Tab-separated table of C-alpha atoms in Angstrom:
chain	number	residue	atom	x	y	z
H	1	UNK	CA	-65.161	-90.570	-42.311
H	2	UNK	CA	-63.199	-91.222	-39.346
H	3	UNK	CA	-60.479	-88.761	-38.200
H	4	UNK	CA	-58.404	-92.220	-36.824
H	5	UNK	CA	-55.577	-91.856	-39.240
H	6	UNK	CA	-54.545	-95.422	-38.788
H	7	UNK	CA	-55.871	-97.986	-40.964
H	8	UNK	CA	-55.443	-101.646	-40.801
H	9	UNK	CA	-57.295	-103.348	-42.781
H	10	UNK	CA	-56.399	-104.552	-46.069
H	11	UNK	CA	-56.609	-103.126	-49.146
H	12	UNK	CA	-59.579	-105.057	-51.369
H	13	UNK	CA	-57.740	-104.693	-54.056
H	14	UNK	CA	-55.641	-102.116	-57.096
H	15	UNK	CA	-57.055	-99.650	-59.124
H	16	UNK	CA	-55.184	-100.019	-63.148
H	17	UNK	CA	-52.282	-99.031	-63.883
H	18	UNK	CA	-50.718	-97.480	-66.784
H	19	UNK	CA	-49.481	-93.978	-66.820
H	20	UNK	CA	-51.899	-92.328	-68.523
H	21	UNK	CA	-51.426	-89.372	-71.427
H	22	UNK	CA	-48.139	-89.766	-73.399
H	23	UNK	CA	-46.203	-88.050	-71.154
H	24	UNK	CA	-44.044	-89.110	-68.105
H	25	UNK	CA	-42.549	-86.288	-66.244
H	26	UNK	CA	-40.606	-86.546	-62.687
H	27	UNK	CA	-41.745	-84.441	-59.704
H	28	UNK	CA	-40.141	-81.289	-60.421
H	29	UNK	CA	-37.735	-81.380	-57.471
H	30	UNK	CA	-38.533	-77.552	-55.405
H	31	UNK	CA	-35.358	-75.308	-54.973
H	32	UNK	CA	-34.529	-74.665	-51.305
H	33	UNK	CA	-33.700	-71.679	-49.457
H	34	UNK	CA	-31.238	-72.583	-46.162
H	35	UNK	CA	-30.432	-71.021	-43.180
H	36	UNK	CA	-27.051	-69.285	-42.951
H	37	UNK	CA	-25.736	-69.381	-39.579
H	38	UNK	CA	-29.273	-69.276	-38.274
H	39	UNK	CA	-30.241	-67.442	-40.840
H	40	UNK	CA	-32.367	-67.761	-43.594
H	41	UNK	CA	-33.878	-64.667	-45.744
H	42	UNK	CA	-35.234	-64.295	-48.465
H	43	UNK	CA	-37.786	-62.178	-50.881
H	44	UNK	CA	-41.124	-64.035	-51.868
H	45	UNK	CA	-43.407	-62.493	-54.349
H	46	UNK	CA	-47.126	-62.133	-55.041
H	47	UNK	CA	-47.716	-61.741	-58.908
H	48	UNK	CA	-49.279	-62.713	-61.617
H	49	UNK	CA	-48.757	-65.818	-63.693
H	50	UNK	CA	-49.053	-65.744	-67.228
H	51	UNK	CA	-51.880	-67.427	-67.632
H	52	UNK	CA	-53.701	-64.892	-65.383
H	53	UNK	CA	-53.140	-66.777	-61.984
H	54	UNK	CA	-51.937	-65.314	-58.864
H	55	UNK	CA	-48.152	-67.123	-57.928
H	56	UNK	CA	-45.269	-66.844	-56.110
H	57	UNK	CA	-42.760	-65.817	-57.370
H	58	UNK	CA	-38.772	-66.713	-55.983
H	59	UNK	CA	-35.758	-65.721	-57.731
H	60	UNK	CA	-37.342	-64.621	-61.019
H	61	UNK	CA	-39.745	-68.134	-60.996
H	62	UNK	CA	-42.933	-68.852	-60.164
H	63	UNK	CA	-42.102	-72.083	-57.357
H	64	UNK	CA	-42.334	-71.618	-54.081
H	65	UNK	CA	-38.943	-72.566	-52.228
H	66	UNK	CA	-39.288	-75.203	-49.387
H	67	UNK	CA	-37.742	-73.370	-46.424
H	68	UNK	CA	-35.352	-74.794	-44.369
H	69	UNK	CA	-34.516	-74.188	-40.435
H	70	UNK	CA	-34.104	-75.539	-37.298
H	71	UNK	CA	-34.998	-75.184	-34.356
H	72	UNK	CA	-32.979	-71.553	-33.304
H	73	UNK	CA	-32.735	-70.308	-36.115
H	74	UNK	CA	-34.852	-66.572	-37.519
H	75	UNK	CA	-36.577	-66.387	-40.640
H	76	UNK	CA	-36.560	-62.994	-42.858
H	77	UNK	CA	-39.237	-63.185	-46.264
H	78	UNK	CA	-39.389	-59.619	-47.716
H	79	UNK	CA	-43.494	-60.023	-49.148
H	80	UNK	CA	-43.463	-57.968	-51.452
H	81	UNK	CA	-47.574	-58.175	-53.299
H	82	UNK	CA	-46.827	-57.297	-56.834
H	83	UNK	CA	-50.355	-58.507	-57.971
H	84	UNK	CA	-52.522	-56.362	-60.421
H	85	UNK	CA	-55.077	-53.404	-58.271
H	86	UNK	CA	-58.111	-53.819	-60.582
H	87	UNK	CA	-58.501	-58.810	-59.841
H	88	UNK	CA	-60.013	-60.115	-62.816
H	89	UNK	CA	-60.978	-62.810	-61.025
H	90	UNK	CA	-63.611	-64.007	-58.022
H	91	UNK	CA	-63.406	-63.585	-54.695
H	92	UNK	CA	-65.696	-64.284	-51.475
H	93	UNK	CA	-65.520	-61.198	-50.070
H	94	UNK	CA	-66.323	-59.065	-53.383
H	95	UNK	CA	-64.745	-56.747	-55.173
H	96	UNK	CA	-61.924	-58.639	-54.797
H	97	UNK	CA	-58.672	-55.965	-54.221
H	98	UNK	CA	-55.332	-58.425	-54.216
H	99	UNK	CA	-54.752	-57.908	-50.938
H	100	UNK	CA	-52.712	-60.024	-49.928
H	101	UNK	CA	-50.074	-61.708	-46.392
H	102	UNK	CA	-47.989	-64.934	-45.030
H	103	UNK	CA	-49.700	-67.889	-42.361
H	104	UNK	CA	-46.952	-70.259	-41.224
H	105	UNK	CA	-49.295	-73.452	-41.202
H	106	UNK	CA	-48.618	-74.922	-37.712
H	107	UNK	CA	-45.743	-73.190	-37.098
H	108	UNK	CA	-45.504	-73.239	-32.634
H	109	UNK	CA	-45.020	-68.888	-32.544
H	110	UNK	CA	-45.918	-65.812	-31.921
H	111	UNK	CA	-48.985	-64.684	-33.537
H	112	UNK	CA	-47.921	-60.711	-33.230
H	113	UNK	CA	-46.244	-58.717	-35.457
H	114	UNK	CA	-43.617	-58.803	-37.585
H	115	UNK	CA	-43.955	-62.965	-37.034
H	116	UNK	CA	-47.713	-65.019	-37.487
H	117	UNK	CA	-50.064	-62.279	-38.141
H	118	UNK	CA	-52.444	-62.223	-40.554
H	119	UNK	CA	-55.502	-60.097	-39.132
H	120	UNK	CA	-53.432	-57.455	-38.701
H	121	UNK	CA	-50.444	-58.018	-41.440
H	122	UNK	CA	-51.741	-57.498	-44.658
H	123	UNK	CA	-50.059	-55.906	-47.836
H	124	UNK	CA	-52.277	-54.621	-50.613
H	125	UNK	CA	-50.702	-53.674	-54.029
H	126	UNK	CA	-47.636	-52.127	-54.482
H	127	UNK	CA	-46.067	-53.042	-51.069
H	128	UNK	CA	-44.380	-55.299	-49.223
H	129	UNK	CA	-44.641	-56.751	-45.687
H	130	UNK	CA	-41.191	-57.584	-43.069
H	131	UNK	CA	-41.634	-60.888	-41.299
H	132	UNK	CA	-39.219	-61.624	-39.253
H	133	UNK	CA	-39.626	-65.160	-37.874
H	134	UNK	CA	-38.462	-66.679	-34.961
H	135	UNK	CA	-38.461	-70.060	-34.830
H	136	UNK	CA	-37.535	-71.378	-30.742
H	137	UNK	CA	-34.909	-73.609	-30.086
H	138	UNK	CA	-36.983	-76.519	-28.075
H	139	UNK	CA	-39.513	-75.987	-31.420
H	140	UNK	CA	-41.211	-79.611	-32.582
H	141	UNK	CA	-38.616	-80.962	-36.117
H	142	UNK	CA	-41.177	-81.349	-38.884
H	143	UNK	CA	-42.938	-80.211	-42.336
H	144	UNK	CA	-45.011	-77.141	-41.870
H	145	UNK	CA	-46.386	-74.615	-44.736
H	146	UNK	CA	-46.879	-70.876	-45.471
H	147	UNK	CA	-49.865	-70.356	-47.523
H	148	UNK	CA	-51.695	-66.596	-48.064
H	149	UNK	CA	-54.250	-66.287	-45.408
H	150	UNK	CA	-56.108	-63.120	-46.441
H	151	UNK	CA	-60.136	-63.439	-45.287
H	152	UNK	CA	-62.324	-63.220	-48.623
H	153	UNK	CA	-60.115	-63.981	-50.460
H	154	UNK	CA	-57.686	-66.975	-49.256
H	155	UNK	CA	-59.244	-69.707	-51.173
H	156	UNK	CA	-58.640	-67.997	-54.200
H	157	UNK	CA	-55.300	-67.774	-53.895
H	158	UNK	CA	-54.893	-70.507	-52.417
H	159	UNK	CA	-56.878	-72.394	-55.491
H	160	UNK	CA	-54.270	-70.570	-58.113
H	161	UNK	CA	-51.302	-72.598	-55.745
H	162	UNK	CA	-49.642	-69.612	-53.567
H	163	UNK	CA	-48.427	-72.231	-50.591
H	164	UNK	CA	-44.905	-74.317	-49.411
H	165	UNK	CA	-43.557	-76.332	-47.838
H	166	UNK	CA	-41.541	-76.028	-44.576
H	167	UNK	CA	-39.111	-78.049	-43.197
H	168	UNK	CA	-37.521	-77.873	-39.767
H	169	UNK	CA	-34.955	-79.561	-39.426
H	170	UNK	CA	-34.175	-82.341	-37.383
H	171	UNK	CA	-36.755	-85.588	-37.444
H	172	UNK	CA	-34.386	-88.089	-37.361
H	173	UNK	CA	-33.871	-87.132	-33.511
H	174	UNK	CA	-36.784	-89.482	-33.770
H	175	UNK	CA	-36.145	-92.530	-35.860
H	176	UNK	CA	-32.115	-92.134	-37.072
H	177	UNK	CA	-33.340	-94.123	-40.350
H	178	UNK	CA	-33.423	-91.704	-41.837
H	179	UNK	CA	-30.741	-89.797	-41.623
H	180	UNK	CA	-29.612	-91.885	-44.999
H	181	UNK	CA	-33.011	-92.033	-46.909
H	182	UNK	CA	-32.936	-89.930	-49.503
H	183	UNK	CA	-35.803	-87.085	-49.176
H	184	UNK	CA	-39.087	-86.175	-51.475
H	185	UNK	CA	-41.199	-83.070	-50.157
H	186	UNK	CA	-43.878	-83.393	-52.238
H	187	UNK	CA	-46.335	-80.747	-52.779
H	188	UNK	CA	-50.052	-81.579	-53.335
H	189	UNK	CA	-52.181	-78.803	-54.603
H	190	UNK	CA	-56.421	-79.323	-56.238
H	191	UNK	CA	-56.076	-77.448	-59.062
H	192	UNK	CA	-59.127	-76.628	-60.692
H	193	UNK	CA	-60.153	-77.554	-63.561
H	194	UNK	CA	-63.771	-76.826	-64.072
H	195	UNK	CA	-64.319	-74.730	-66.674
H	196	UNK	CA	-60.623	-75.847	-68.480
H	197	UNK	CA	-61.472	-76.801	-72.005
H	198	UNK	CA	-59.278	-79.994	-72.107
H	199	UNK	CA	-60.822	-80.926	-67.732
H	200	UNK	CA	-61.394	-84.087	-69.779
H	201	UNK	CA	-58.912	-85.157	-70.896
H	202	UNK	CA	-56.455	-84.035	-67.104
H	203	UNK	CA	-59.235	-86.218	-65.391
H	204	UNK	CA	-58.718	-90.249	-67.889
H	205	UNK	CA	-54.677	-89.273	-67.375
H	206	UNK	CA	-55.321	-89.187	-63.609
H	207	UNK	CA	-57.385	-91.835	-64.051
H	208	UNK	CA	-60.070	-90.065	-62.232
H	209	UNK	CA	-63.861	-91.922	-61.088
H	210	UNK	CA	-67.293	-90.865	-59.501
H	211	UNK	CA	-67.277	-90.467	-56.687
H	212	UNK	CA	-69.341	-93.540	-56.149
H	213	UNK	CA	-68.534	-94.106	-52.221
H	214	UNK	CA	-71.209	-92.737	-51.005
H	215	UNK	CA	-72.960	-89.838	-52.767
H	216	UNK	CA	-75.245	-89.699	-56.407
H	217	UNK	CA	-72.037	-88.353	-58.881
H	218	UNK	CA	-71.853	-85.412	-59.368
H	219	UNK	CA	-69.098	-83.410	-61.766
H	220	UNK	CA	-65.674	-83.716	-60.898
H	221	UNK	CA	-64.180	-79.907	-60.135
H	222	UNK	CA	-59.873	-80.664	-59.715
H	223	UNK	CA	-57.597	-83.111	-59.663
H	224	UNK	CA	-54.253	-82.666	-57.594
H	225	UNK	CA	-50.736	-81.392	-58.741
H	226	UNK	CA	-47.711	-82.952	-57.840
H	227	UNK	CA	-45.004	-80.201	-57.443
H	228	UNK	CA	-47.371	-78.812	-59.886
H	229	UNK	CA	-47.390	-81.005	-62.998
H	230	UNK	CA	-50.051	-83.312	-63.968
H	231	UNK	CA	-49.063	-87.205	-61.964
H	232	UNK	CA	-45.919	-86.806	-62.495
H	233	UNK	CA	-42.573	-90.150	-61.139
H	234	UNK	CA	-41.578	-90.046	-58.145
H	235	UNK	CA	-37.692	-91.797	-58.698
H	236	UNK	CA	-37.823	-94.973	-56.133
H	237	UNK	CA	-35.690	-98.490	-56.782
H	238	UNK	CA	-37.448	-101.212	-55.895
H	239	UNK	CA	-36.913	-102.842	-52.606
H	240	UNK	CA	-35.512	-98.793	-52.226
H	241	UNK	CA	-36.506	-97.349	-48.580
H	242	UNK	CA	-37.294	-93.402	-48.784
H	243	UNK	CA	-38.487	-90.566	-46.231
H	244	UNK	CA	-41.415	-88.723	-48.547
H	245	UNK	CA	-42.856	-85.524	-46.179
H	246	UNK	CA	-46.866	-84.310	-47.944
H	247	UNK	CA	-48.313	-81.879	-47.489
H	248	UNK	CA	-52.115	-81.287	-48.703
H	249	UNK	CA	-52.011	-77.458	-49.823
H	250	UNK	CA	-55.296	-77.585	-51.203
H	251	UNK	CA	-58.192	-74.948	-50.834
H	252	UNK	CA	-60.657	-77.626	-50.069
H	253	UNK	CA	-60.389	-81.985	-51.287
H	254	UNK	CA	-59.797	-84.535	-49.014
H	255	UNK	CA	-56.820	-86.667	-50.155
H	256	UNK	CA	-56.800	-90.961	-48.414
H	257	UNK	CA	-53.063	-91.422	-49.348
H	258	UNK	CA	-51.890	-94.842	-50.482
H	259	UNK	CA	-48.969	-96.503	-52.099
H	260	UNK	CA	-49.845	-99.704	-54.838
H	261	UNK	CA	-48.291	-102.849	-52.987
H	262	UNK	CA	-46.842	-100.929	-50.418
H	263	UNK	CA	-47.640	-99.498	-46.466
H	264	UNK	CA	-46.820	-96.179	-45.639
H	265	UNK	CA	-45.110	-96.765	-42.252
H	266	UNK	CA	-45.928	-92.925	-40.970
H	267	UNK	CA	-43.121	-91.089	-38.204
H	268	UNK	CA	-45.159	-87.651	-38.042
H	269	UNK	CA	-49.006	-85.861	-38.292
H	270	UNK	CA	-49.226	-82.283	-38.793
H	271	UNK	CA	-45.737	-81.490	-37.897
H	272	UNK	CA	-45.160	-83.740	-35.011
H	273	UNK	CA	-43.425	-85.781	-34.603
H	274	UNK	CA	-45.406	-89.728	-33.677
H	275	UNK	CA	-42.656	-89.894	-30.589
H	276	UNK	CA	-42.605	-86.717	-29.077
H	277	UNK	CA	-45.262	-87.744	-27.074
H	278	UNK	CA	-45.134	-91.380	-26.996
H	279	UNK	CA	-41.462	-92.286	-27.479
H	280	UNK	CA	-42.292	-95.926	-27.535
H	281	UNK	CA	-44.257	-95.558	-30.711
H	282	UNK	CA	-41.850	-93.843	-33.143
H	283	UNK	CA	-43.534	-95.376	-36.277
H	284	UNK	CA	-47.451	-96.785	-36.980
H	285	UNK	CA	-47.826	-99.048	-40.707
H	286	UNK	CA	-50.701	-98.874	-42.528
H	287	UNK	CA	-52.465	-99.209	-45.723
H	288	UNK	CA	-53.584	-95.844	-46.587
H	289	UNK	CA	-53.857	-92.088	-43.941
H	290	UNK	CA	-56.628	-89.726	-43.802
H	291	UNK	CA	-55.441	-86.270	-45.048
H	292	UNK	CA	-57.915	-83.774	-44.439
H	293	UNK	CA	-56.926	-79.700	-46.219
H	294	UNK	CA	-53.667	-78.764	-44.783
H	295	UNK	CA	-52.513	-82.013	-43.376
H	296	UNK	CA	-49.609	-82.946	-43.208
H	297	UNK	CA	-48.120	-86.100	-43.524
H	298	UNK	CA	-44.379	-88.197	-43.478
H	299	UNK	CA	-43.413	-91.585	-43.996
H	300	UNK	CA	-41.050	-93.911	-45.200
H	301	UNK	CA	-41.483	-95.555	-48.354
H	302	UNK	CA	-40.433	-99.193	-49.556
H	303	UNK	CA	-40.152	-99.010	-53.427
H	304	UNK	CA	-42.329	-102.115	-55.184
H	305	UNK	CA	-41.408	-104.956	-57.465
H	306	UNK	CA	-39.019	-104.320	-60.555
H	307	UNK	CA	-42.036	-105.972	-62.443
H	308	UNK	CA	-45.060	-104.104	-60.654
H	309	UNK	CA	-46.354	-100.792	-61.271
H	310	UNK	CA	-47.984	-98.664	-58.450
H	311	UNK	CA	-49.387	-95.218	-58.478
H	312	UNK	CA	-50.113	-93.034	-55.457
H	313	UNK	CA	-52.646	-92.432	-55.239
H	314	UNK	CA	-55.847	-91.114	-53.223
H	315	UNK	CA	-58.357	-93.090	-52.799
H	316	UNK	CA	-62.562	-92.079	-52.094
H	317	UNK	CA	-63.419	-89.336	-49.636
H	318	UNK	CA	-66.727	-89.380	-48.947
H	319	UNK	CA	-68.309	-85.461	-47.755
H	320	UNK	CA	-70.992	-86.054	-47.211
H	321	UNK	CA	-74.911	-85.335	-48.269
H	322	UNK	CA	-73.798	-81.305	-48.997
H	323	UNK	CA	-69.810	-82.410	-49.590
H	324	UNK	CA	-67.648	-81.939	-52.911
H	325	UNK	CA	-67.067	-84.463	-54.696
H	326	UNK	CA	-63.378	-85.479	-53.887
H	327	UNK	CA	-63.090	-89.171	-56.321
H	328	UNK	CA	-60.316	-91.668	-56.402
H	329	UNK	CA	-57.157	-90.580	-58.556
H	330	UNK	CA	-53.409	-90.969	-59.426
H	331	UNK	CA	-51.589	-88.356	-57.696
H	332	UNK	CA	-48.066	-89.906	-59.644
H	333	UNK	CA	-46.655	-93.181	-60.625
H	334	UNK	CA	-43.294	-94.761	-59.235
H	335	UNK	CA	-40.340	-95.277	-61.320
H	336	UNK	CA	-36.505	-96.921	-60.991
H	337	UNK	CA	-34.183	-94.654	-60.613
H	338	UNK	CA	-33.250	-92.222	-57.249
H	339	UNK	CA	-32.525	-88.299	-58.431
H	340	UNK	CA	-34.282	-86.610	-54.947
H	341	UNK	CA	-30.687	-86.206	-52.015
H	342	UNK	CA	-29.672	-88.160	-48.932
H	343	UNK	CA	-30.225	-85.932	-46.131
H	344	UNK	CA	-26.807	-84.621	-45.294
H	345	UNK	CA	-24.690	-85.849	-42.771
H	346	UNK	CA	-22.991	-81.870	-41.415
H	347	UNK	CA	-26.792	-81.006	-40.373
H	348	UNK	CA	-27.588	-83.590	-38.138
H	349	UNK	CA	-28.297	-82.525	-34.822
H	350	UNK	CA	-26.190	-84.287	-32.054
H	351	UNK	CA	-28.731	-83.396	-29.239
H	352	UNK	CA	-30.771	-86.132	-28.070
H	353	UNK	CA	-34.467	-86.216	-28.744
H	354	UNK	CA	-37.132	-84.244	-26.655
H	355	UNK	CA	-40.083	-85.456	-25.498
H	356	UNK	CA	-43.568	-84.509	-23.628
H	357	UNK	CA	-44.894	-87.292	-22.531
H	358	UNK	CA	-48.054	-86.206	-19.820
H	359	UNK	CA	-51.219	-87.790	-18.679
H	360	UNK	CA	-53.770	-86.164	-20.146
H	361	UNK	CA	-56.879	-88.323	-18.175
H	362	UNK	CA	-57.915	-85.575	-16.216
H	363	UNK	CA	-58.672	-83.357	-18.988
H	364	UNK	CA	-60.845	-86.118	-21.680
H	365	UNK	CA	-62.534	-87.668	-18.589
H	366	UNK	CA	-63.279	-83.196	-18.045
H	367	UNK	CA	-66.917	-81.452	-18.632
H	368	UNK	CA	-65.634	-79.316	-22.405
H	369	UNK	CA	-64.116	-75.981	-21.738
H	370	UNK	CA	-65.168	-74.973	-24.936
H	371	UNK	CA	-68.159	-76.201	-26.950
H	372	UNK	CA	-66.960	-74.923	-30.822
H	373	UNK	CA	-70.678	-75.738	-32.953
H	374	UNK	CA	-70.086	-75.484	-36.878
H	375	UNK	CA	-73.067	-74.788	-39.243
H	376	UNK	CA	-74.249	-73.459	-42.510
H	377	UNK	CA	-77.136	-72.066	-44.423
H	378	UNK	CA	-77.537	-70.469	-47.766
H	379	UNK	CA	-76.426	-66.763	-46.130
H	380	UNK	CA	-73.209	-68.483	-45.394
H	381	UNK	CA	-71.010	-70.486	-42.474
H	382	UNK	CA	-70.667	-69.755	-38.434
H	383	UNK	CA	-69.174	-70.898	-35.776
H	384	UNK	CA	-71.479	-70.730	-33.028
H	385	UNK	CA	-73.960	-69.248	-35.126
H	386	UNK	CA	-71.004	-66.331	-35.932
H	387	UNK	CA	-69.681	-65.082	-38.822
H	388	UNK	CA	-66.464	-63.872	-38.719
H	389	UNK	CA	-65.133	-59.900	-38.699
H	390	UNK	CA	-61.581	-59.038	-39.045
H	391	UNK	CA	-63.942	-56.418	-36.293
H	392	UNK	CA	-65.267	-59.210	-34.558
H	393	UNK	CA	-64.355	-59.524	-30.890
H	394	UNK	CA	-62.562	-63.552	-29.349
H	395	UNK	CA	-63.967	-65.566	-28.845
H	396	UNK	CA	-63.283	-67.033	-26.083
H	397	UNK	CA	-59.968	-66.330	-24.113
H	398	UNK	CA	-57.307	-68.424	-23.222
H	399	UNK	CA	-54.828	-68.107	-20.296
H	400	UNK	CA	-51.320	-69.707	-21.703
H	401	UNK	CA	-49.969	-72.823	-18.959
H	402	UNK	CA	-53.191	-74.575	-19.710
H	403	UNK	CA	-54.876	-76.828	-20.982
H	404	UNK	CA	-58.448	-76.893	-22.126
H	405	UNK	CA	-61.225	-79.655	-23.179
H	406	UNK	CA	-62.472	-78.769	-26.590
H	407	UNK	CA	-65.587	-80.266	-28.331
H	408	UNK	CA	-66.214	-79.695	-31.419
H	409	UNK	CA	-69.106	-79.618	-33.989
H	410	UNK	CA	-70.458	-80.608	-36.451
H	411	UNK	CA	-74.163	-79.238	-37.328
H	412	UNK	CA	-74.520	-79.745	-41.206
H	413	UNK	CA	-74.496	-82.581	-43.812
H	414	UNK	CA	-70.618	-81.817	-44.974
H	415	UNK	CA	-67.594	-82.314	-43.431
H	416	UNK	CA	-65.182	-79.829	-42.030
H	417	UNK	CA	-61.519	-79.545	-40.979
H	418	UNK	CA	-60.721	-77.578	-38.366
H	419	UNK	CA	-57.769	-75.857	-37.708
H	420	UNK	CA	-56.185	-73.257	-34.870
H	421	UNK	CA	-53.179	-70.984	-35.408
H	422	UNK	CA	-50.355	-71.729	-32.902
H	423	UNK	CA	-50.784	-75.177	-31.194
H	424	UNK	CA	-51.893	-78.083	-31.462
H	425	UNK	CA	-54.127	-80.466	-30.320
H	426	UNK	CA	-54.782	-84.306	-29.106
H	427	UNK	CA	-57.369	-85.933	-31.364
H	428	UNK	CA	-58.626	-88.050	-28.377
H	429	UNK	CA	-62.426	-89.199	-29.376
H	430	UNK	CA	-65.153	-89.704	-32.757
H	431	UNK	CA	-68.732	-89.261	-31.516
H	432	UNK	CA	-68.534	-89.656	-27.875
H	433	UNK	CA	-65.840	-92.636	-27.960
H	434	UNK	CA	-62.707	-93.090	-27.343
H	435	UNK	CA	-60.024	-93.895	-30.923
H	436	UNK	CA	-57.595	-96.375	-30.431
H	437	UNK	CA	-55.112	-94.529	-31.308
H	438	UNK	CA	-55.138	-91.615	-30.695
H	439	UNK	CA	-53.379	-88.486	-32.029
H	440	UNK	CA	-51.896	-84.625	-32.140
H	441	UNK	CA	-52.685	-82.578	-35.138
H	442	UNK	CA	-52.849	-78.980	-35.715
H	443	UNK	CA	-56.299	-79.685	-38.416
H	444	UNK	CA	-58.309	-82.102	-37.643
H	445	UNK	CA	-61.688	-83.849	-39.572
H	446	UNK	CA	-64.853	-83.157	-38.176
H	447	UNK	CA	-67.886	-85.418	-38.671
H	448	UNK	CA	-70.782	-84.893	-40.505
H	449	UNK	CA	-73.820	-84.797	-38.140
H	450	UNK	CA	-70.599	-85.705	-35.210
H	451	UNK	CA	-68.406	-84.784	-33.137
H	452	UNK	CA	-64.564	-84.145	-32.276
H	453	UNK	CA	-63.077	-84.061	-28.657
H	454	UNK	CA	-59.477	-83.267	-28.119
H	455	UNK	CA	-57.213	-81.462	-26.307
H	456	UNK	CA	-55.322	-77.884	-26.387
H	457	UNK	CA	-52.189	-77.454	-24.942
H	458	UNK	CA	-52.558	-74.370	-24.505
H	459	UNK	CA	-48.429	-74.269	-22.238
H	460	UNK	CA	-46.978	-72.335	-25.035
H	461	UNK	CA	-45.975	-69.359	-24.224
H	462	UNK	CA	-44.217	-67.617	-27.095
H	463	UNK	CA	-48.688	-67.830	-28.889
H	464	UNK	CA	-49.350	-64.952	-26.232
H	465	UNK	CA	-51.897	-63.174	-28.525
H	466	UNK	CA	-54.420	-62.954	-31.119
H	467	UNK	CA	-55.017	-65.313	-32.870
H	468	UNK	CA	-57.195	-66.900	-35.032
H	469	UNK	CA	-59.620	-70.722	-35.140
H	470	UNK	CA	-61.655	-72.071	-38.475
H	471	UNK	CA	-63.032	-74.297	-41.393
H	472	UNK	CA	-60.114	-75.351	-43.376
H	473	UNK	CA	-62.341	-74.874	-46.202
H	474	UNK	CA	-60.965	-72.246	-47.530
H	475	UNK	CA	-64.256	-70.983	-48.388
H	476	UNK	CA	-65.674	-71.583	-46.225
H	477	UNK	CA	-63.430	-69.659	-44.380
H	478	UNK	CA	-63.625	-66.756	-46.321
H	479	UNK	CA	-67.473	-66.521	-46.183
H	480	UNK	CA	-67.767	-67.121	-41.747
H	481	UNK	CA	-66.275	-69.472	-40.345
H	482	UNK	CA	-63.994	-68.928	-38.316
H	483	UNK	CA	-63.249	-66.941	-35.246
H	484	UNK	CA	-60.690	-65.317	-32.801
H	485	UNK	CA	-58.657	-66.196	-29.625
H	486	UNK	CA	-57.190	-64.872	-27.288
H	487	UNK	CA	-54.030	-65.851	-26.115
H	488	UNK	CA	-53.072	-64.186	-22.689
């Protein structure tokens, strides 16, 4: 599976439409929290839902709010662990202790307490963590997200849905058209149906197809929800242009996103405006786009014709001989009508856009400064032959103010999405071949038995401290495929 997100090939045909089941439920609008006087303050609770699953509770409801902040703002979160002392769920590292914390995925912020310290900041049941996150004044705008990151229990908590979206305002500085468009924030999660009594009906509802894109048929144990609903509807009028911000908050599933009969006009990936590094090309027009677990896509879409049934769907993704099934299925249907808000004009940032145009060809041509090798066996998952442990020393150290050429090797028979905290990187080559359209990311797909080359941007002084890089199939991370990196 290519890491190249831009696919210009024609769509071969549309899958049969028709809303499954007997419901026509709109995609719920998520609650939003906004800054007041440049400070955003919320209380977030970890507690059990009525079905016994872990969840974020905000304002008395088991729903994670969209946190909207601007560059230069301060985000304050009191995170209360009200999970039970004795968990009834299973974890990669047993027994489950119901410890929890928060990771602010993709944000270029400090990895030290009280900000994005997922190594030392940990709340056991009955404890509270107090986060004070300083958003740098020059932080790029875009879609980010927050989720729990307790080593050994991350997969279970993410699978239960403990995640939410973060929006850094200001994308309209790079694409002014966005100021007049309705916006949809779509948090897509993978829901386990492995032991559910209604699994067959749910799979029929989302028109899940057998994963026939290169793998042998296998039992489908996940389906996707959009804003916590199975196959909801998204209101968009014929010909209307909207701004959709989509996060793959799945613990372990890929998406290859397509909107029937329409193109995606991508303006940002992984919270990085395309124009930030390439102002001459602020938009990429594609038929579909691969979004790995933890990846984000921000795109302008156009409403289909009145007579057309159009669905937002994921195409089948082949994850390798040992990978999990990622079948094609419908994520949501579109319907005429718009209820999403238009971005508030008062929030418009009058500053001109900032750009970071740098010539990285010398780094691309140099030998790798660091090589990361993903391996696995029946006992676990490894980076450079080592399993992660909380007491582990840093696997590598880098100096702030530098760029480095990294090479990621996947020596397994399944895909792995590699993520590094605090920074973005330019993924420019796959299997030794330079990509036609390199892209800046914080999570990159590494092909089965292949490699990815990237230039890491370690120039931001705010990232100083101990951080992490890991596979974002969180079950793999829980079982050892993670390592420390010291920014010094």
